[in-house]
PDB file of C-alpha atoms and ligand atoms in Angstrom:
ATOM      1  CA  MET A   1      21.639 102.417   0.711  1.00  0.00           C
ATOM      2  CA  THR A   2      24.724 104.176  -0.571  1.00  0.00           C
ATOM      3  CA  ALA A   3      26.791 106.636   1.401  1.00  0.00           C
ATOM      4  CA  ARG A   4      26.453 110.331   0.659  1.00  0.00           C
ATOM      5  CA  ILE A   5      29.700 112.290   0.547  1.00  0.00           C
ATOM      6  CA  ALA A   6      29.822 115.995   1.405  1.00  0.00           C
ATOM      7  CA  PRO A   7      33.240 117.562   0.734  1.00  0.00           C
ATOM      8  CA  SER A   8      33.898 120.545   3.005  1.00  0.00           C
ATOM      9  CA  VAL A   9      35.158 123.649   1.204  1.00  0.00           C
ATOM     10  CA  LEU A  10      36.852 124.741   4.427  1.00  0.00           C
ATOM     11  CA  ALA A  11      39.807 122.659   3.227  1.00  0.00           C
ATOM     12  CA  ALA A  12      39.588 123.745  -0.424  1.00  0.00           C
ATOM     13  CA  ASP A  13      42.009 126.079  -2.168  1.00  0.00           C
ATOM     14  CA  LEU A  14      39.741 129.121  -2.384  1.00  0.00           C
ATOM     15  CA  GLY A  15      41.836 130.605  -5.172  1.00  0.00           C
ATOM     16  CA  ARG A  16      40.807 127.620  -7.312  1.00  0.00           C
ATOM     17  CA  LEU A  17      37.320 127.138  -5.959  1.00  0.00           C
ATOM     18  CA  ARG A  18      35.671 126.545  -9.350  1.00  0.00           C
ATOM     19  CA  GLU A  19      38.181 123.853 -10.267  1.00  0.00           C
ATOM     20  CA  GLN A  20      37.972 122.223  -6.839  1.00  0.00           C
ATOM     21  CA  ILE A  21      34.166 122.060  -7.048  1.00  0.00           C
ATOM     22  CA  GLU A  22      34.412 120.550 -10.532  1.00  0.00           C
ATOM     23  CA  GLN A  23      36.799 117.900  -9.223  1.00  0.00           C
ATOM     24  CA  VAL A  24      34.530 116.713  -6.409  1.00  0.00           C
ATOM     25  CA  THR A  25      31.522 116.850  -8.738  1.00  0.00           C
ATOM     26  CA  GLU A  26      33.355 114.562 -11.143  1.00  0.00           C
ATOM     27  CA  GLY A  27      34.070 112.252  -8.208  1.00  0.00           C
ATOM     28  CA  GLY A  28      30.334 112.011  -7.504  1.00  0.00           C
ATOM     29  CA  ALA A  29      29.952 114.239  -4.437  1.00  0.00           C
ATOM     30  CA  ASP A  30      26.373 114.478  -3.178  1.00  0.00           C
ATOM     31  CA  PHE A  31      26.609 117.799  -1.342  1.00  0.00           C
ATOM     32  CA  ILE A  32      29.002 120.676  -0.900  1.00  0.00           C
ATOM     33  CA  HIS A  33      29.487 121.226   2.850  1.00  0.00           C
ATOM     34  CA  VAL A  34      29.905 124.869   3.875  1.00  0.00           C
ATOM     35  CA  ASP A  35      31.207 125.608   7.389  1.00  0.00           C
ATOM     36  CA  VAL A  36      30.045 128.957   8.730  1.00  0.00           C
ATOM     37  CA  MET A  37      31.950 130.131  11.837  1.00  0.00           C
ATOM     38  CA  ASP A  38      31.460 133.371  13.752  1.00  0.00           C
ATOM     39  CA  GLY A  39      34.440 133.538  16.128  1.00  0.00           C
ATOM     40  CA  HIS A  40      32.083 133.185  19.120  1.00  0.00           C
ATOM     41  CA  PHE A  41      30.468 129.764  19.014  1.00  0.00           C
ATOM     42  CA  VAL A  42      33.822 128.475  17.776  1.00  0.00           C
ATOM     43  CA  PRO A  43      37.168 130.278  17.989  1.00  0.00           C
ATOM     44  CA  ASN A  44      37.532 130.785  14.252  1.00  0.00           C
ATOM     45  CA  LEU A  45      36.036 132.747  11.362  1.00  0.00           C
ATOM     46  CA  SER A  46      35.106 131.394   7.963  1.00  0.00           C
ATOM     47  CA  PHE A  47      32.349 132.108   5.443  1.00  0.00           C
ATOM     48  CA  GLY A  48      29.007 133.868   5.224  1.00  0.00           C
ATOM     49  CA  ALA A  49      26.249 134.495   2.708  1.00  0.00           C
ATOM     50  CA  PRO A  50      28.499 135.904  -0.072  1.00  0.00           C
ATOM     51  CA  VAL A  51      30.412 132.623  -0.291  1.00  0.00           C
ATOM     52  CA  ILE A  52      27.169 130.585  -0.269  1.00  0.00           C
ATOM     53  CA  ARG A  53      25.917 132.795  -3.113  1.00  0.00           C
ATOM     54  CA  ALA A  54      29.161 132.341  -5.064  1.00  0.00           C
ATOM     55  CA  LEU A  55      29.042 128.554  -4.609  1.00  0.00           C
ATOM     56  CA  ARG A  56      25.413 128.533  -5.745  1.00  0.00           C
ATOM     57  CA  ARG A  57      26.533 130.015  -9.058  1.00  0.00           C
ATOM     58  CA  LEU A  58      29.384 127.494  -9.386  1.00  0.00           C
ATOM     59  CA  THR A  59      27.463 124.260  -8.862  1.00  0.00           C
ATOM     60  CA  ASP A  60      24.105 122.518  -9.034  1.00  0.00           C
ATOM     61  CA  LEU A  61      25.013 120.309  -6.060  1.00  0.00           C
ATOM     62  CA  PRO A  62      22.966 121.036  -2.936  1.00  0.00           C
ATOM     63  CA  LEU A  63      24.763 123.234  -0.405  1.00  0.00           C
ATOM     64  CA  ASP A  64      24.920 121.647   3.033  1.00  0.00           C
ATOM     65  CA  VAL A  65      25.440 124.634   5.329  1.00  0.00           C
ATOM     66  CA  HIS A  66      26.711 123.970   8.874  1.00  0.00           C
ATOM     67  CA  LEU A  67      26.412 126.959  11.180  1.00  0.00           C
ATOM     68  CA  MET A  68      28.846 127.121  14.056  1.00  0.00           C
ATOM     69  CA  VAL A  69      27.480 130.470  15.192  1.00  0.00           C
ATOM     70  CA  GLN A  70      25.552 132.030  18.045  1.00  0.00           C
ATOM     71  CA  TYR A  71      21.944 132.944  17.195  1.00  0.00           C
ATOM     72  CA  PRO A  72      21.642 130.993  13.932  1.00  0.00           C
ATOM     73  CA  GLU A  73      18.118 132.415  13.532  1.00  0.00           C
ATOM     74  CA  ASN A  74      19.723 135.633  12.304  1.00  0.00           C
ATOM     75  CA  TYR A  75      20.825 133.850   9.122  1.00  0.00           C
ATOM     76  CA  ILE A  76      17.785 131.764   8.132  1.00  0.00           C
ATOM     77  CA  ALA A  77      16.269 134.165   5.600  1.00  0.00           C
ATOM     78  CA  GLU A  78      19.626 135.335   4.234  1.00  0.00           C
ATOM     79  CA  PHE A  79      21.033 131.848   3.701  1.00  0.00           C
ATOM     80  CA  ALA A  80      17.794 130.607   2.120  1.00  0.00           C
ATOM     81  CA  GLU A  81      17.971 133.472  -0.332  1.00  0.00           C
ATOM     82  CA  ALA A  82      21.677 132.764  -0.947  1.00  0.00           C
ATOM     83  CA  GLY A  83      20.847 129.199  -2.003  1.00  0.00           C
ATOM     84  CA  ALA A  84      21.450 126.931   1.011  1.00  0.00           C
ATOM     85  CA  ARG A  85      19.737 123.518   0.843  1.00  0.00           C
ATOM     86  CA  CYS A  86      20.494 122.205   4.352  1.00  0.00           C
ATOM     87  CA  PHE A  87      20.635 124.559   7.331  1.00  0.00           C
ATOM     88  CA  THR A  88      22.194 122.829  10.342  1.00  0.00           C
ATOM     89  CA  PHE A  89      22.851 124.569  13.640  1.00  0.00           C
ATOM     90  CA  HIS A  90      23.892 123.663  17.179  1.00  0.00           C
ATOM     91  CA  PRO A  91      21.069 123.609  19.761  1.00  0.00           C
ATOM     92  CA  GLU A  92      23.209 125.348  22.423  1.00  0.00           C
ATOM     93  CA  ALA A  93      23.455 128.383  20.156  1.00  0.00           C
ATOM     94  CA  THR A  94      19.848 129.492  20.477  1.00  0.00           C
ATOM     95  CA  VAL A  95      16.985 129.373  22.984  1.00  0.00           C
ATOM     96  CA  HIS A  96      13.921 128.395  20.938  1.00  0.00           C
ATOM     97  CA  VAL A  97      15.293 125.476  18.964  1.00  0.00           C
ATOM     98  CA  GLN A  98      11.957 124.083  17.754  1.00  0.00           C
ATOM     99  CA  ARG A  99      10.831 127.486  16.523  1.00  0.00           C
ATOM    100  CA  GLN A 100      14.034 127.913  14.526  1.00  0.00           C
ATOM    101  CA  LEU A 101      13.790 124.420  13.003  1.00  0.00           C
ATOM    102  CA  ALA A 102      10.251 125.217  11.851  1.00  0.00           C
ATOM    103  CA  ALA A 103      11.436 128.540  10.421  1.00  0.00           C
ATOM    104  CA  VAL A 104      14.187 126.772   8.470  1.00  0.00           C
ATOM    105  CA  ARG A 105      11.605 124.503   6.823  1.00  0.00           C
ATOM    106  CA  GLU A 106       9.268 127.432   6.175  1.00  0.00           C
ATOM    107  CA  HIS A 107      12.107 128.973   4.198  1.00  0.00           C
ATOM    108  CA  GLY A 108      12.276 125.861   2.021  1.00  0.00           C
ATOM    109  CA  MET A 109      15.466 124.376   3.479  1.00  0.00           C
ATOM    110  CA  LEU A 110      16.163 121.064   5.197  1.00  0.00           C
ATOM    111  CA  ALA A 111      16.456 121.536   8.958  1.00  0.00           C
ATOM    112  CA  GLY A 112      19.383 120.020  10.858  1.00  0.00           C
ATOM    113  CA  LEU A 113      20.760 119.930  14.383  1.00  0.00           C
ATOM    114  CA  ALA A 114      24.442 119.341  15.123  1.00  0.00           C
ATOM    115  CA  LEU A 115      25.724 117.817  18.352  1.00  0.00           C
ATOM    116  CA  ASN A 116      29.168 118.614  19.737  1.00  0.00           C
ATOM    117  CA  PRO A 117      31.084 115.690  21.267  1.00  0.00           C
ATOM    118  CA  ALA A 118      29.913 116.706  24.777  1.00  0.00           C
ATOM    119  CA  ALA A 119      26.304 117.482  23.774  1.00  0.00           C
ATOM    120  CA  PRO A 120      23.895 114.730  24.878  1.00  0.00           C
ATOM    121  CA  LEU A 121      21.580 113.012  22.427  1.00  0.00           C
ATOM    122  CA  ALA A 122      18.693 114.246  24.583  1.00  0.00           C
ATOM    123  CA  MET A 123      19.142 117.647  22.907  1.00  0.00           C
ATOM    124  CA  ILE A 124      17.427 116.342  19.770  1.00  0.00           C
ATOM    125  CA  GLU A 125      14.882 113.952  21.303  1.00  0.00           C
ATOM    126  CA  GLU A 126      12.023 116.431  21.630  1.00  0.00           C
ATOM    127  CA  THR A 127      12.342 117.773  18.086  1.00  0.00           C
ATOM    128  CA  LEU A 128      12.663 114.616  15.988  1.00  0.00           C
ATOM    129  CA  ASP A 129       9.591 115.482  13.915  1.00  0.00           C
ATOM    130  CA  ASP A 130      11.148 118.816  13.006  1.00  0.00           C
ATOM    131  CA  LEU A 131      14.438 117.348  11.810  1.00  0.00           C
ATOM    132  CA  ASP A 132      15.579 116.428   8.310  1.00  0.00           C
ATOM    133  CA  LEU A 133      19.180 115.903   9.367  1.00  0.00           C
ATOM    134  CA  VAL A 134      21.179 115.074  12.486  1.00  0.00           C
ATOM    135  CA  LEU A 135      24.873 115.928  12.436  1.00  0.00           C
ATOM    136  CA  ILE A 136      27.134 114.147  14.908  1.00  0.00           C
ATOM    137  CA  MET A 137      30.403 116.004  15.413  1.00  0.00           C
ATOM    138  CA  SER A 138      33.346 113.643  15.610  1.00  0.00           C
ATOM    139  CA  VAL A 139      35.709 116.496  16.537  1.00  0.00           C
ATOM    140  CA  ASN A 140      35.219 119.661  18.558  1.00  0.00           C
ATOM    141  CA  PRO A 141      34.247 122.099  15.806  1.00  0.00           C
ATOM    142  CA  GLY A 142      36.251 125.094  14.683  1.00  0.00           C
ATOM    143  CA  TYR A 143      39.025 123.669  12.550  1.00  0.00           C
ATOM    144  CA  GLY A 144      39.605 121.179   9.780  1.00  0.00           C
ATOM    145  CA  GLY A 145      42.266 118.512   9.934  1.00  0.00           C
ATOM    146  CA  GLN A 146      41.551 117.141  13.423  1.00  0.00           C
ATOM    147  CA  SER A 147      41.411 113.454  14.353  1.00  0.00           C
ATOM    148  CA  TYR A 148      38.184 111.457  14.579  1.00  0.00           C
ATOM    149  CA  LEU A 149      37.154 111.015  18.217  1.00  0.00           C
ATOM    150  CA  PRO A 150      36.466 107.276  18.638  1.00  0.00           C
ATOM    151  CA  GLN A 151      33.577 107.879  21.070  1.00  0.00           C
ATOM    152  CA  ALA A 152      31.617 109.351  18.146  1.00  0.00           C
ATOM    153  CA  SER A 153      30.914 105.858  16.832  1.00  0.00           C
ATOM    154  CA  ASP A 154      28.838 104.843  19.827  1.00  0.00           C
ATOM    155  CA  LYS A 155      26.921 108.117  19.623  1.00  0.00           C
ATOM    156  CA  ILE A 156      26.202 107.479  15.940  1.00  0.00           C
ATOM    157  CA  ARG A 157      24.908 104.020  16.882  1.00  0.00           C
ATOM    158  CA  ARG A 158      22.603 105.454  19.557  1.00  0.00           C
ATOM    159  CA  THR A 159      21.397 108.157  17.174  1.00  0.00           C
ATOM    160  CA  ARG A 160      20.598 105.504  14.538  1.00  0.00           C
ATOM    161  CA  THR A 161      18.543 103.595  17.100  1.00  0.00           C
ATOM    162  CA  LEU A 162      16.728 106.761  18.174  1.00  0.00           C
ATOM    163  CA  LEU A 163      15.882 107.780  14.591  1.00  0.00           C
ATOM    164  CA  ASP A 164      14.779 104.274  13.618  1.00  0.00           C
ATOM    165  CA  SER A 165      12.580 103.852  16.668  1.00  0.00           C
ATOM    166  CA  ALA A 166      10.885 107.171  15.889  1.00  0.00           C
ATOM    167  CA  ARG A 167      10.523 106.120  12.225  1.00  0.00           C
ATOM    168  CA  SER A 168      12.445 109.262  11.327  1.00  0.00           C
ATOM    169  CA  ARG A 169      13.861 109.504   7.827  1.00  0.00           C
ATOM    170  CA  ALA A 170      16.358 112.187   8.849  1.00  0.00           C
ATOM    171  CA  MET A 171      19.835 111.935   7.389  1.00  0.00           C
ATOM    172  CA  LEU A 172      22.513 110.932   9.871  1.00  0.00           C
ATOM    173  CA  GLU A 173      25.651 112.869   9.069  1.00  0.00           C
ATOM    174  CA  VAL A 174      29.078 112.744  10.681  1.00  0.00           C
ATOM    175  CA  ASP A 175      31.627 115.549  10.543  1.00  0.00           C
ATOM    176  CA  GLY A 176      35.265 115.735  11.560  1.00  0.00           C
ATOM    177  CA  GLY A 177      38.280 113.554  10.894  1.00  0.00           C
ATOM    178  CA  ILE A 178      36.551 111.432   8.255  1.00  0.00           C
ATOM    179  CA  THR A 179      39.213 109.695   6.152  1.00  0.00           C
ATOM    180  CA  SER A 180      39.561 106.443   4.250  1.00  0.00           C
ATOM    181  CA  GLY A 181      40.669 105.001   7.604  1.00  0.00           C
ATOM    182  CA  THR A 182      37.708 106.154   9.714  1.00  0.00           C
ATOM    183  CA  ILE A 183      34.716 106.273   7.362  1.00  0.00           C
ATOM    184  CA  THR A 184      34.009 102.542   7.517  1.00  0.00           C
ATOM    185  CA  GLU A 185      33.610 102.624  11.275  1.00  0.00           C
ATOM    186  CA  ALA A 186      31.183 105.565  11.116  1.00  0.00           C
ATOM    187  CA  TRP A 187      29.237 103.890   8.285  1.00  0.00           C
ATOM    188  CA  SER A 188      28.998 100.607  10.165  1.00  0.00           C
ATOM    189  CA  ALA A 189      27.713 102.522  13.198  1.00  0.00           C
ATOM    190  CA  GLY A 190      24.809 103.816  11.083  1.00  0.00           C
ATOM    191  CA  ALA A 191      25.824 107.146   9.548  1.00  0.00           C
ATOM    192  CA  ASP A 192      24.733 107.697   5.938  1.00  0.00           C
ATOM    193  CA  THR A 193      26.234 111.098   5.100  1.00  0.00           C
ATOM    194  CA  PHE A 194      29.915 111.964   5.525  1.00  0.00           C
ATOM    195  CA  VAL A 195      31.610 115.345   5.628  1.00  0.00           C
ATOM    196  CA  ALA A 196      35.241 115.260   4.559  1.00  0.00           C
ATOM    197  CA  GLY A 197      37.531 118.256   4.201  1.00  0.00           C
ATOM    198  CA  THR A 198      41.202 117.400   4.445  1.00  0.00           C
ATOM    199  CA  ALA A 199      40.709 113.843   3.186  1.00  0.00           C
ATOM    200  CA  VAL A 200      39.298 115.241  -0.068  1.00  0.00           C
ATOM    201  CA  PHE A 201      40.851 118.647  -0.720  1.00  0.00           C
ATOM    202  CA  GLY A 202      44.154 117.858   0.979  1.00  0.00           C
ATOM    203  CA  THR A 203      44.946 115.325  -1.741  1.00  0.00           C
ATOM    204  CA  GLN A 204      46.247 115.716  -5.297  1.00  0.00           C
ATOM    205  CA  ASP A 205      43.115 114.104  -6.728  1.00  0.00           C
ATOM    206  CA  PRO A 206      39.891 115.185  -4.951  1.00  0.00           C
ATOM    207  CA  ALA A 207      37.712 113.242  -7.421  1.00  0.00           C
ATOM    208  CA  ALA A 208      39.509 110.002  -6.613  1.00  0.00           C
ATOM    209  CA  ALA A 209      39.308 110.787  -2.890  1.00  0.00           C
ATOM    210  CA  VAL A 210      35.504 111.098  -3.054  1.00  0.00           C
ATOM    211  CA  ARG A 211      35.254 107.829  -4.978  1.00  0.00           C
ATOM    212  CA  ASP A 212      37.523 106.095  -2.500  1.00  0.00           C
ATOM    213  CA  LEU A 213      35.467 107.240   0.513  1.00  0.00           C
ATOM    214  CA  ARG A 214      32.263 105.963  -1.073  1.00  0.00           C
ATOM    215  CA  ARG A 215      33.853 102.658  -2.049  1.00  0.00           C
ATOM    216  CA  ARG A 216      34.963 102.030   1.545  1.00  0.00           C
ATOM    217  CA  CYS A 217      31.313 102.136   2.585  1.00  0.00           C
ATOM    218  CA  ALA A 218      30.129 100.004  -0.324  1.00  0.00           C
ATOM    219  CA  VAL A 219      32.411  97.128   0.646  1.00  0.00           C
ATOM    220  CA  ALA A 220      31.590  97.316   4.356  1.00  0.00           C
ATOM    221  CA  VAL A 221      27.877  96.461   4.430  1.00  0.00           C
TER     222      VAL A 221
HETATM  223  C1  DX5 B   1      34.904 121.301  11.740  1.00  0.00           C
HETATM  224  C2  DX5 B   1      34.007 121.482  10.548  1.00  0.00           C
HETATM  225  C3  DX5 B   1      34.213 120.411   9.556  1.00  0.00           C
HETATM  226  C4  DX5 B   1      35.575 120.431   8.895  1.00  0.00           C
HETATM  227  C5  DX5 B   1      35.958 118.993   8.678  1.00  0.00           C
HETATM  228  O1  DX5 B   1      34.722 122.358  12.605  1.00  0.00           O
HETATM  229  O2  DX5 B   1      32.655 121.456  10.942  1.00  0.00           O
HETATM  230  O3  DX5 B   1      33.193 120.393   8.568  1.00  0.00           O
HETATM  231  O4  DX5 B   1      35.608 121.117   7.676  1.00  0.00           O
HETATM  232  O5  DX5 B   1      37.270 118.940   8.296  1.00  0.00           O
HETATM  233  P1  DX5 B   1      38.099 117.571   8.268  1.00  0.00           P
HETATM  234  O6  DX5 B   1      37.390 116.645   7.354  1.00  0.00           O
HETATM  235  O7  DX5 B   1      39.442 118.017   7.753  1.00  0.00           O
HETATM  236  O8  DX5 B   1      38.140 117.063   9.680  1.00  0.00           O
HETATM  237 ZN1   ZN B   2      31.076 121.098   9.267  1.00  0.00          ZN
END
């Protein structure tokens, strides 16, 4: 298995978005990660459907949309139409989680749940059959450029065990503080998909940064 790398455009230079997307594509990125924030679920604002639509026109890479918003159900139809491939939300943000996961799949997207550092793994246990992706947050969401919380590694390990024992083929993604110094630990713990913002777009050579992240996983099997 090779690691999948999902550069987060939250850290990109939006004035040069086309060029930045081309750079990570050249580096072999597997997804483009899009962080949607509403100023309620997290204390920050970011993108919505117009940016997803614009990215859709810029790239053929699948758009991995991470909703840090209250009531994510309000965006399922709109984001599907805008071109999202993965639709990942936080279970605390809505009441009928299973219903929303099913609705995400009905709209042709991959359904994901994201767990904050304090959210227990039990929040995904009853919906494993409805999940295409589990996202373990390794920072408290809201901002790029934070440090990887070391306790995330044990949670990744327990999530891997849970998914394997349920014979789930869901992707296991990790988000927050992923750098060339932390990715190996998260990979060894069982993650297969890695979001990286600052570590990719905060460098002079985003293509090389994507290659470097993947290589760190390849040598640590
Ligand atoms: C954090 C977001 C992340 C963020 C990661 O709230 O969900 O996707 O862009 O940024 P880095 O890689 O800089 O920690
Ligand atoms: Zn994210």
